[in-house]
Amino acid sequence: MKAHLTELLTQAAKSLGVDSASLSIQLERPKSADHGDFATNLAMMLAKPLRQNPRAIAESLIKALPASDYVAKVEIAGAGFINFFLNGQARHGVIAQIREQGDRFGHNTAGQRRKVQVEFVSANPTGPLHVGHGRGAAVGDCLARLLAANGWDVTREFYYNDAGAQIDNLTKSVHARALGLTPEHPTFPEEGYRGEYIIDIAKAYLAGETVVADDQQVTASGDVNDLESIRRFAVAYLRHEQDLDLQAFQIKFDVFSLESSLYTEGKVESTVQALINSGHTYEQDDALWLKTTDFGDDKDRVMRKREGGYTYFVPDVAYHVNKWKRGFERVINEQGADHHSTITRVRAGLQALDIGIPQGWPDYVLHQMVTVMRGGEEVKLSKRAGSYVTLRDLIEEVGCDATRYFLAARRADSQLVFDIDLARAQTNDNPVYYIQYAHARICSVLGQWGGDESTLVSADLGPLDTPHEAALLQRLDEFSDVVKNAADELAPHMIANYLKELASDLHSYYNAQQFLVEDSALKLARMALISATRQVLKNGLDLLGVSAPEKM
């Protein structure tokens, strides 16, 4: 319908002498159905080039509009907005689309099956996943679902930072526990991990257990003095633990990558040599520097430290070279806000290589902190983790659905307060309950009706003429645009907001009208409308990875 109205306005503007090549027509949904189905500010945009009053231009545009089988009336509002009111045929068309497309309603082919990789979670294998990782998991998985719904060929990837100082601290911590030392002991590693899970790893190691993580199987040697064996076992043990957390959160990955493999396969060294060959590095103070200022950074950055070893952004550059060579036209990294400083450095390294990677590649979505509240007080500690609330804690408290919804329902770059009491509440104040209840309510009504929903395809929709029905039809018609915009803006919270509004429209309609009325034509029309609403609720919840229960 947007395309149809755009064509009408284009033809009208041409009749006023406007060059169609210069036109930028915007059509928006008015906040109130009383103001029509679509509105445009085209008259105000043409005021300067036509040197006329916007309202006068709006009047001329309306007079010049070609005839349409779908427009009931057109009005001027305010300073020159043009409001379109669609007729029943146009409004009711969305129900047929939903019926025809089913689970794919709202999807499109904009991505044209181009390859995109979404990297998310990517937690260090040094402990259980915390709520920050959970937010990254929820947002990242929703992004992947949105991109797939918009026609992209999506690969979900988890990057394990299984090398470096934090892994050394993990090894030392498990070693200390295997020796029977507690965190209070003077020789316990100062930067060591103190959670109870370290005790579990030490016990499993001493018992010679075997753990499986993704494609690796590691058996503990049980030798308390074999630090390399402890390191490999501890990393595999925690990777397995994180796999279980992700399964509980219904997150699946296509690829798991290991930072250590970048070193063992020589990819870090080859990337460093390529940067040296590019002429964008120099030696100073016994360190190797990358001239990131050549690419917009505020200062150059150390690549190889004076005491040896590479700084943390160097393997990131090597990793992204690997992504580029795997053919990903687009890469999106969903990470915590503490990764902000790495963006410029990684992009600078990729540009310095001059291998065809476009500027601004990869994309980043950074999420802010999560504060967990219960009973009006912040929850800070987990007994198992020792210093933070784990993702498993939240799932066990409120369930997977509520956890996923709450973690994805706010803009990623805004701080999030996760209220456990609200997430558990079975009231309309709990948004995920409110949305799921709307779906269950419809299932209940359709169950009471007991008819064959396939017969609704031929239902006469003419009786759908109340304000509540008009509002619900308009909301259903918005879904496809919301799905596209949410993918374009990498903003899954837009889906969560839409579903709350759709649920509100449904509940208002439910409270205002009877569905199982004596009038057969009206009953079937309303069954068709709520059946379509149920489908859109289900489709939207699926984009968030949240279930659509039939009973509550």
Coordinates of C-alpha atoms in Angstrom, one line a residue:
M1 CA 0.0 0.0 0.0
K2 CA 2.9 2.4 0.7
A3 CA 4.2 1.7 -2.8
H4 CA 0.7 2.4 -4.3
L5 CA 0.3 5.7 -2.4
T6 CA 3.9 6.7 -3.3
E7 CA 3.1 6.3 -7.0
L8 CA -0.1 8.4 -6.6
L9 CA 1.9 11.2 -5.0
T10 CA 4.6 11.0 -7.5
Q11 CA 2.1 11.4 -10.4
A12 CA 0.5 14.3 -8.6
A13 CA 3.8 16.0 -7.9
K14 CA 4.8 15.6 -11.6
S15 CA 1.6 17.4 -12.6
L16 CA 2.9 20.4 -10.5
G17 CA 6.1 20.5 -12.4
V18 CA 8.2 18.6 -9.8
D19 CA 11.1 16.5 -11.1
S20 CA 10.3 13.0 -9.9
A21 CA 14.1 12.2 -9.6
S22 CA 14.3 14.8 -6.8
L23 CA 11.4 13.5 -4.9
S24 CA 11.8 11.8 -1.5
I25 CA 8.3 10.8 -0.4
Q26 CA 7.9 9.7 3.2
L27 CA 4.7 8.0 4.4
E28 CA 4.2 7.4 8.1
R29 CA 1.5 5.8 10.2
P30 CA -0.4 8.4 12.2
K31 CA -0.4 7.8 16.0
S32 CA -4.2 7.9 16.0
A33 CA -6.4 6.0 13.5
D34 CA -8.6 9.1 13.5
H35 CA -5.9 10.8 11.4
G36 CA -6.1 8.2 8.7
D37 CA -4.0 5.2 7.7
F38 CA -1.0 7.0 6.2
A39 CA 0.3 10.6 6.3
T40 CA 2.9 12.5 4.3
N41 CA 4.7 15.8 4.7
L42 CA 5.4 16.0 1.0
A43 CA 3.7 19.4 0.7
M44 CA 6.0 20.9 3.3
M45 CA 9.0 19.4 1.6
L46 CA 7.9 21.1 -1.7
A47 CA 7.2 24.5 -0.1
K48 CA 10.8 25.8 -0.8
P49 CA 11.3 24.6 -4.4
L50 CA 7.7 25.6 -5.4
R51 CA 7.8 28.8 -3.3
Q52 CA 4.3 28.3 -2.1
N53 CA 2.4 27.8 1.1
P54 CA 2.4 24.1 2.2
R55 CA -1.4 24.0 2.6
A56 CA -1.8 25.4 -0.9
I57 CA 0.5 22.8 -2.3
A58 CA -1.3 20.1 -0.4
E59 CA -4.6 21.2 -1.9
S60 CA -3.0 21.1 -5.4
L61 CA -1.5 17.6 -4.8
I62 CA -4.9 16.2 -3.6
K63 CA -6.6 17.6 -6.7
A64 CA -4.0 16.0 -8.9
L65 CA -4.1 12.6 -7.3
P66 CA -5.0 9.8 -9.8
A67 CA -8.0 7.7 -9.0
S68 CA -7.5 4.8 -6.6
D69 CA -9.5 1.7 -5.8
Y70 CA -8.1 1.7 -2.2
V71 CA -8.4 5.4 -1.0
A72 CA -11.7 6.4 0.6
K73 CA -10.7 10.0 1.3
V74 CA -7.8 12.4 1.6
E75 CA -7.6 15.3 4.1
I76 CA -5.2 18.1 4.9
A77 CA -4.1 18.4 8.5
G78 CA -2.0 21.0 10.4
A79 CA 0.5 23.0 8.4
G80 CA 0.1 20.8 5.3
F81 CA 0.1 17.2 6.2
I82 CA -1.8 15.0 3.8
N83 CA -3.7 12.2 5.5
F84 CA -4.9 9.1 3.5
F85 CA -7.9 7.1 4.7
L86 CA -8.1 3.7 3.1
N87 CA -11.4 1.9 2.3
G88 CA -12.4 -1.5 3.6
Q89 CA -11.0 -3.4 0.7
A90 CA -7.5 -1.9 1.3
R91 CA -7.6 -2.3 5.1
H92 CA -8.9 -5.9 4.9
G93 CA -6.3 -7.0 2.5
V94 CA -3.8 -7.6 5.3
I95 CA -5.9 -10.5 6.6
A96 CA -5.6 -12.3 3.3
Q97 CA -1.8 -11.7 3.2
I98 CA -1.5 -13.1 6.7
R99 CA -3.6 -16.1 5.9
E100 CA -1.6 -16.8 2.7
Q101 CA 1.9 -16.3 4.2
G102 CA 1.4 -17.7 7.7
D103 CA 4.7 -18.1 9.6
R104 CA 6.5 -16.0 6.9
F105 CA 4.2 -13.0 7.1
G106 CA 6.4 -10.0 7.8
H107 CA 9.4 -11.6 6.1
N108 CA 11.0 -10.1 3.0
T109 CA 13.9 -10.8 0.6
A110 CA 15.8 -7.5 1.0
G111 CA 19.0 -9.4 2.0
Q112 CA 19.0 -11.3 -1.3
R113 CA 20.7 -14.3 0.5
R114 CA 23.9 -12.3 0.9
K115 CA 26.2 -13.7 3.6
V116 CA 26.2 -12.1 7.0
Q117 CA 27.8 -13.3 10.2
V118 CA 26.6 -12.3 13.6
E119 CA 29.1 -12.8 16.4
F120 CA 27.7 -12.6 19.9
V121 CA 28.2 -13.7 23.5
S122 CA 31.9 -14.6 22.8
A123 CA 32.5 -15.0 26.5
N124 CA 36.0 -15.8 28.0
P125 CA 35.8 -19.4 29.1
T126 CA 36.7 -18.4 32.7
G127 CA 33.4 -18.8 34.4
P128 CA 29.6 -19.2 34.0
L129 CA 27.8 -16.8 31.7
H130 CA 26.7 -13.7 33.6
V131 CA 23.6 -11.5 32.9
G132 CA 25.7 -9.2 30.6
H133 CA 26.5 -12.3 28.4
G134 CA 22.7 -13.1 28.6
R135 CA 21.8 -9.7 27.2
G136 CA 24.3 -10.2 24.4
A137 CA 22.9 -13.6 23.7
A138 CA 19.3 -12.3 23.6
V139 CA 20.1 -9.3 21.4
G140 CA 22.5 -11.2 19.2
D141 CA 20.1 -14.1 18.6
C142 CA 17.2 -11.7 17.9
L143 CA 19.4 -9.8 15.4
A144 CA 20.2 -13.1 13.6
R145 CA 16.5 -14.0 13.5
L146 CA 15.6 -10.5 12.1
L147 CA 18.3 -10.6 9.4
A148 CA 17.1 -14.1 8.4
A149 CA 13.6 -12.8 8.2
N150 CA 14.8 -10.0 5.9
G151 CA 16.4 -12.5 3.5
W152 CA 20.0 -12.6 4.7
D153 CA 22.1 -15.9 4.8
V154 CA 23.0 -15.7 8.5
T155 CA 25.8 -17.5 10.3
R156 CA 25.8 -17.3 14.1
E157 CA 29.3 -17.4 15.6
F158 CA 30.8 -17.7 19.1
Y159 CA 34.4 -16.6 19.6
Y160 CA 36.2 -18.0 22.6
N161 CA 39.0 -15.9 24.0
D162 CA 40.9 -19.0 25.2
A163 CA 44.3 -17.4 25.3
G164 CA 46.0 -14.7 27.3
A165 CA 46.3 -13.5 30.9
Q166 CA 42.7 -14.4 32.0
I167 CA 43.2 -18.0 31.0
D168 CA 46.5 -18.0 32.9
N169 CA 44.6 -16.8 36.0
L170 CA 42.0 -19.5 35.5
T171 CA 44.7 -22.2 35.3
K172 CA 46.4 -20.8 38.5
S173 CA 43.1 -20.7 40.3
V174 CA 42.2 -24.3 39.5
H175 CA 45.7 -25.4 40.4
A176 CA 45.5 -23.7 43.8
R177 CA 42.1 -25.4 44.5
A178 CA 43.6 -28.7 43.4
L179 CA 46.3 -28.2 46.0
G180 CA 43.6 -27.5 48.6
L181 CA 44.2 -23.8 48.9
T182 CA 41.4 -21.4 49.7
P183 CA 41.1 -17.8 48.5
E184 CA 42.2 -16.7 51.9
H185 CA 45.5 -18.5 51.7
P186 CA 48.4 -16.1 51.1
T187 CA 49.6 -18.0 48.0
F188 CA 46.3 -18.0 46.3
P189 CA 46.6 -16.1 43.0
E190 CA 45.9 -12.4 43.6
E191 CA 44.0 -12.1 40.3
G192 CA 42.5 -15.6 40.7
Y193 CA 38.8 -16.7 40.4
R194 CA 37.1 -17.3 43.7
G195 CA 33.7 -18.7 42.7
E196 CA 32.6 -22.2 43.9
Y197 CA 32.8 -23.4 40.3
I198 CA 36.6 -23.4 40.5
I199 CA 36.3 -26.1 43.3
D200 CA 34.1 -28.2 40.9
I201 CA 36.7 -28.0 38.1
A202 CA 39.5 -28.9 40.5
K203 CA 37.6 -32.0 41.8
A204 CA 36.7 -33.1 38.3
Y205 CA 40.3 -32.7 37.2
L206 CA 41.7 -34.7 40.1
A207 CA 39.1 -37.4 39.3
G208 CA 40.4 -37.7 35.8
E209 CA 37.0 -36.9 34.2
T210 CA 36.3 -36.3 30.5
V211 CA 34.4 -33.2 29.2
V212 CA 33.1 -32.5 25.8
A213 CA 32.8 -29.0 24.4
D214 CA 31.7 -28.5 20.8
D215 CA 34.2 -30.5 18.8
Q216 CA 36.7 -31.1 21.6
Q217 CA 37.0 -33.9 24.1
V218 CA 39.4 -33.4 26.9
T219 CA 40.3 -36.0 29.6
A220 CA 42.0 -34.7 32.8
S221 CA 45.4 -36.2 33.6
G222 CA 44.8 -35.7 37.3
D223 CA 48.4 -34.6 37.7
V224 CA 48.2 -31.6 40.1
N225 CA 51.6 -30.3 38.7
D226 CA 50.7 -30.5 35.0
L227 CA 49.6 -26.9 34.4
E228 CA 49.1 -27.4 30.7
S229 CA 46.7 -30.3 31.3
I230 CA 44.9 -28.1 33.9
R231 CA 44.6 -25.3 31.4
R232 CA 43.1 -27.5 28.7
F233 CA 40.7 -29.2 31.0
A234 CA 39.5 -26.0 32.7
V235 CA 38.8 -24.3 29.4
A236 CA 37.0 -27.3 28.1
Y237 CA 35.0 -27.7 31.3
L238 CA 33.8 -24.1 31.3
R239 CA 33.1 -24.2 27.6
H240 CA 30.9 -27.2 28.3
E241 CA 29.2 -25.3 31.2
Q242 CA 28.6 -22.3 28.9
D243 CA 27.2 -24.7 26.3
L244 CA 24.6 -25.8 28.9
D245 CA 23.8 -22.2 29.7
L246 CA 23.2 -21.5 26.0
Q247 CA 21.0 -24.6 25.6
A248 CA 18.9 -23.5 28.6
F249 CA 18.6 -20.1 26.9
Q250 CA 17.7 -21.8 23.6
I251 CA 20.6 -20.3 21.7
K252 CA 22.3 -22.2 18.9
F253 CA 25.5 -21.4 17.1
D254 CA 26.7 -22.5 13.7
V255 CA 30.4 -21.9 14.3
F256 CA 32.6 -21.8 17.4
S257 CA 36.0 -20.1 16.9
L258 CA 39.0 -20.3 19.2
E259 CA 41.4 -17.4 19.7
S260 CA 44.2 -20.0 20.4
S261 CA 43.7 -21.3 16.9
L262 CA 44.7 -17.9 15.4
Y263 CA 48.1 -18.5 17.0
T264 CA 48.6 -22.2 16.4
E265 CA 47.6 -21.8 12.7
G266 CA 49.9 -18.8 12.3
K267 CA 47.1 -16.4 11.4
V268 CA 48.2 -13.8 14.0
E269 CA 51.8 -13.8 12.8
S270 CA 50.8 -13.6 9.1
T271 CA 48.5 -10.7 9.8
V272 CA 51.3 -8.8 11.7
Q273 CA 53.7 -9.4 8.9
A274 CA 51.2 -8.2 6.4
L275 CA 50.7 -5.0 8.4
I276 CA 54.5 -4.5 8.6
N277 CA 54.6 -5.0 4.8
S278 CA 51.8 -2.4 4.3
G279 CA 54.1 0.3 5.7
H280 CA 51.6 1.3 8.5
T281 CA 53.8 0.1 11.4
Y282 CA 57.0 1.3 13.1
E283 CA 59.3 0.3 15.9
Q284 CA 59.6 2.6 19.0
D285 CA 60.7 2.0 22.6
D286 CA 61.3 -1.7 21.7
A287 CA 57.6 -2.1 20.8
L288 CA 55.8 -2.5 17.5
W289 CA 53.2 0.2 16.7
L290 CA 50.4 0.4 14.2
K291 CA 49.8 3.9 12.8
T292 CA 46.1 3.8 13.5
T293 CA 46.1 7.6 13.3
D294 CA 46.2 7.1 9.5
F295 CA 42.7 5.8 9.8
G296 CA 41.0 8.2 12.2
D297 CA 42.3 7.0 15.7
D298 CA 43.3 9.7 18.2
K299 CA 46.7 8.1 18.7
D300 CA 48.8 5.2 17.4
R301 CA 48.5 1.8 19.2
V302 CA 51.0 -0.8 20.4
M303 CA 50.8 -4.1 18.6
R304 CA 53.7 -6.0 20.1
K305 CA 54.6 -5.0 23.7
R306 CA 58.1 -4.3 24.8
E307 CA 58.2 -7.4 27.0
G308 CA 56.8 -9.5 24.1
G309 CA 53.3 -10.7 23.3
Y310 CA 50.6 -8.9 21.3
T311 CA 48.0 -6.5 22.6
Y312 CA 44.5 -7.7 22.6
F313 CA 43.3 -6.0 19.4
V314 CA 45.9 -7.8 17.2
P315 CA 44.3 -11.2 17.2
D316 CA 40.9 -9.4 16.7
V317 CA 42.3 -8.0 13.4
A318 CA 43.5 -11.5 12.4
Y319 CA 40.1 -13.0 13.3
H320 CA 38.3 -10.4 11.2
V321 CA 40.6 -11.1 8.2
N322 CA 39.5 -14.7 8.6
K323 CA 35.9 -13.6 8.5
W324 CA 36.5 -11.5 5.4
K325 CA 38.2 -14.5 3.7
R326 CA 35.2 -16.7 4.5
G327 CA 33.1 -14.4 2.3
F328 CA 30.9 -12.5 4.7
E329 CA 29.7 -9.4 3.0
R330 CA 28.5 -8.1 6.3
V331 CA 29.7 -8.8 9.8
I332 CA 27.9 -7.7 13.0
N333 CA 29.6 -7.9 16.4
E334 CA 27.2 -7.8 19.4
Q335 CA 29.4 -7.1 22.4
G336 CA 29.4 -5.3 25.7
A337 CA 30.1 -1.6 25.9
D338 CA 33.6 -2.2 27.2
H339 CA 34.6 -3.2 23.7
H340 CA 34.0 0.4 22.4
S341 CA 37.7 1.2 22.4
T342 CA 38.5 -1.7 20.1
I343 CA 36.3 -0.6 17.3
T344 CA 38.6 2.0 15.8
R345 CA 41.6 -0.1 16.3
V346 CA 40.2 -3.2 14.6
R347 CA 38.8 -1.2 11.7
A348 CA 42.2 0.6 11.3
G349 CA 44.1 -2.7 11.2
L350 CA 41.7 -4.0 8.5
Q351 CA 42.0 -0.8 6.4
A352 CA 45.8 -0.9 6.8
L353 CA 46.0 -4.3 5.2
D354 CA 44.4 -2.9 2.0
I355 CA 42.7 -6.2 1.0
G356 CA 39.4 -4.7 -0.2
I357 CA 37.6 -4.5 3.1
P358 CA 35.2 -1.5 3.0
Q359 CA 35.5 1.3 5.6
G360 CA 33.2 0.9 8.6
W361 CA 33.4 -2.9 8.3
P362 CA 32.5 -4.7 10.6
D363 CA 29.3 -3.3 12.2
Y364 CA 29.1 -3.2 16.0
V365 CA 26.1 -3.4 18.4
L366 CA 27.2 -2.6 21.9
H367 CA 25.0 -3.3 24.9
Q368 CA 25.1 -1.5 28.2
M369 CA 25.1 -3.0 31.7
V370 CA 22.2 -4.9 33.3
T371 CA 21.2 -4.3 36.9
V372 CA 19.2 -7.1 38.5
M373 CA 16.6 -6.1 41.1
R374 CA 14.5 -8.2 43.6
G375 CA 12.2 -6.7 46.2
G376 CA 13.4 -3.2 45.3
E377 CA 17.1 -4.1 46.0
E378 CA 19.9 -4.8 43.7
V379 CA 21.0 -8.4 43.4
K380 CA 24.8 -8.5 43.1
L381 CA 26.2 -11.9 43.9
S382 CA 25.8 -15.5 42.9
K383 CA 27.0 -18.2 45.2
R384 CA 28.3 -20.3 42.4
A385 CA 30.0 -17.5 40.4
G386 CA 31.2 -15.6 43.5
S387 CA 31.0 -12.1 42.2
Y388 CA 28.1 -11.7 39.7
V389 CA 24.6 -12.8 38.8
T390 CA 24.7 -15.6 36.3
L391 CA 22.4 -16.1 33.3
R392 CA 21.4 -19.5 34.8
D393 CA 20.3 -17.7 37.9
L394 CA 17.8 -15.6 35.9
I395 CA 16.5 -18.5 33.9
E396 CA 15.9 -20.5 37.0
E397 CA 14.1 -17.5 38.6
V398 CA 11.8 -16.4 35.9
G399 CA 12.1 -18.8 33.0
C400 CA 13.6 -18.6 29.5
D401 CA 10.8 -16.6 27.9
A402 CA 10.8 -13.8 30.4
T403 CA 14.6 -13.7 30.5
R404 CA 14.9 -13.4 26.7
Y405 CA 12.1 -10.8 26.4
F406 CA 13.4 -8.5 29.2
L407 CA 17.0 -8.7 27.9
A408 CA 16.0 -7.8 24.4
A409 CA 13.1 -5.3 25.0
R410 CA 15.2 -2.2 25.6
R411 CA 17.6 -0.5 23.2
A412 CA 21.0 -2.3 23.4
D413 CA 22.8 1.0 24.1
S414 CA 20.6 1.9 27.1
Q415 CA 21.2 0.5 30.6
L416 CA 18.7 -2.1 31.6
V417 CA 17.1 -2.8 35.0
F418 CA 15.9 -6.4 35.2
D419 CA 13.2 -6.6 37.8
I420 CA 12.8 -10.2 38.8
D421 CA 9.5 -9.6 40.6
L422 CA 8.0 -8.0 37.5
A423 CA 9.3 -10.8 35.2
R424 CA 7.7 -13.4 37.4
A425 CA 4.3 -11.5 37.8
Q426 CA 1.3 -12.9 36.0
T427 CA -0.3 -9.5 35.6
N428 CA -0.7 -7.0 32.8
D429 CA 2.2 -5.1 34.2
N430 CA 4.5 -7.8 33.0
P431 CA 4.9 -7.2 29.2
V432 CA 5.8 -10.7 28.2
Y433 CA 2.9 -12.1 30.1
Y434 CA 0.6 -9.4 28.6
I435 CA 1.7 -10.4 25.1
Q436 CA 1.5 -14.2 25.6
Y437 CA -1.9 -13.8 27.3
A438 CA -3.2 -12.0 24.2
H439 CA -2.2 -15.0 22.1
A440 CA -3.7 -17.5 24.6
R441 CA -6.9 -15.4 24.7
I442 CA -7.3 -15.7 21.0
C443 CA -6.7 -19.4 21.1
S444 CA -9.4 -19.8 23.7
V445 CA -12.0 -17.9 21.7
L446 CA -11.1 -19.8 18.5
G447 CA -11.4 -23.0 20.6
Q448 CA -14.9 -22.0 21.8
W449 CA -15.9 -21.2 18.3
G450 CA -14.8 -24.7 17.2
G451 CA -14.9 -24.0 13.5
D452 CA -12.4 -24.8 10.7
E453 CA -10.1 -21.8 10.4
S454 CA -9.4 -22.7 6.7
T455 CA -13.0 -21.6 6.0
L456 CA -12.2 -18.1 7.2
V457 CA -10.3 -17.4 3.9
S458 CA -13.7 -16.8 2.3
A459 CA -15.2 -14.8 5.1
D460 CA -16.8 -11.4 4.2
L461 CA -14.7 -8.8 6.1
G462 CA -17.2 -6.0 5.4
P463 CA -18.7 -6.1 8.9
L464 CA -15.3 -5.1 10.4
D465 CA -16.1 -1.4 10.8
T466 CA -15.7 -0.5 14.5
P467 CA -12.8 1.8 15.7
H468 CA -11.2 -1.1 17.6
E469 CA -11.2 -3.2 14.4
A470 CA -9.8 -0.4 12.4
A471 CA -7.0 0.1 14.9
L472 CA -6.2 -3.7 15.0
L473 CA -6.2 -3.9 11.2
Q474 CA -3.8 -1.0 10.9
R475 CA -1.5 -2.5 13.6
L476 CA -1.4 -5.8 11.7
D477 CA -0.5 -4.0 8.5
E478 CA 2.4 -2.3 10.2
F479 CA 4.2 -5.5 11.1
S480 CA 6.1 -6.0 7.9
D481 CA 7.5 -2.4 8.1
V482 CA 8.5 -2.9 11.7
V483 CA 10.4 -6.1 10.8
K484 CA 12.3 -4.4 8.0
N485 CA 13.1 -1.3 10.1
A486 CA 14.2 -3.4 13.1
A487 CA 16.6 -5.2 10.9
D488 CA 17.8 -2.1 9.1
E489 CA 18.5 -0.4 12.5
L490 CA 19.8 -3.6 14.2
A491 CA 17.1 -2.9 16.9
P492 CA 15.2 -6.0 18.1
H493 CA 13.6 -3.9 20.8
M494 CA 11.3 -2.5 18.1
I495 CA 9.7 -5.9 17.8
A496 CA 9.1 -6.1 21.5
N497 CA 7.5 -2.6 21.5
Y498 CA 5.3 -3.5 18.5
L499 CA 4.1 -6.7 20.2
K500 CA 3.1 -4.7 23.4
E501 CA 1.1 -2.3 21.2
L502 CA -0.5 -5.2 19.3
A503 CA -1.4 -7.0 22.5
S504 CA -2.9 -3.8 23.8
D505 CA -5.1 -3.4 20.7
L506 CA -6.2 -7.0 21.1
H507 CA -7.1 -6.7 24.8
S508 CA -9.0 -3.5 24.2
Y509 CA -10.9 -5.1 21.3
Y510 CA -11.6 -8.2 23.5
N511 CA -13.0 -6.1 26.3
A512 CA -15.1 -3.9 24.0
Q513 CA -16.7 -6.5 21.7
Q514 CA -18.3 -9.9 21.7
F515 CA -16.8 -12.3 19.2
L516 CA -19.2 -15.3 19.3
V517 CA -22.3 -13.3 18.2
E518 CA -25.5 -14.6 16.6
D519 CA -24.8 -12.7 13.4
S520 CA -22.9 -15.4 11.4
A521 CA -21.3 -13.0 9.0
L522 CA -20.0 -10.7 11.8
K523 CA -18.8 -13.7 13.8
L524 CA -16.8 -15.1 10.9
A525 CA -15.3 -11.7 10.1
R526 CA -14.2 -11.3 13.7
M527 CA -12.8 -14.9 13.8
A528 CA -10.8 -14.1 10.7
L529 CA -9.4 -10.9 12.3
I530 CA -8.4 -12.5 15.6
S531 CA -7.0 -15.5 13.8
A532 CA -4.7 -13.2 11.8
T533 CA -3.8 -11.4 15.0
R534 CA -2.8 -14.6 16.6
Q535 CA -0.5 -15.4 13.7
V536 CA 1.3 -12.0 13.9
L537 CA 1.7 -12.3 17.6
K538 CA 3.3 -15.7 17.1
N539 CA 5.5 -14.5 14.3
G540 CA 6.7 -11.5 16.4
L541 CA 7.4 -13.7 19.5
D542 CA 9.4 -16.1 17.3
L543 CA 11.6 -13.2 16.2
L544 CA 12.4 -12.7 19.9
G545 CA 12.8 -16.4 20.6
V546 CA 9.8 -16.4 22.9
S547 CA 7.1 -19.0 22.9
A548 CA 3.5 -18.4 22.0
P549 CA 1.4 -20.5 24.5
E550 CA -2.1 -21.5 23.7
K551 CA -3.1 -21.8 27.3
M552 CA -2.1 -19.7 30.4

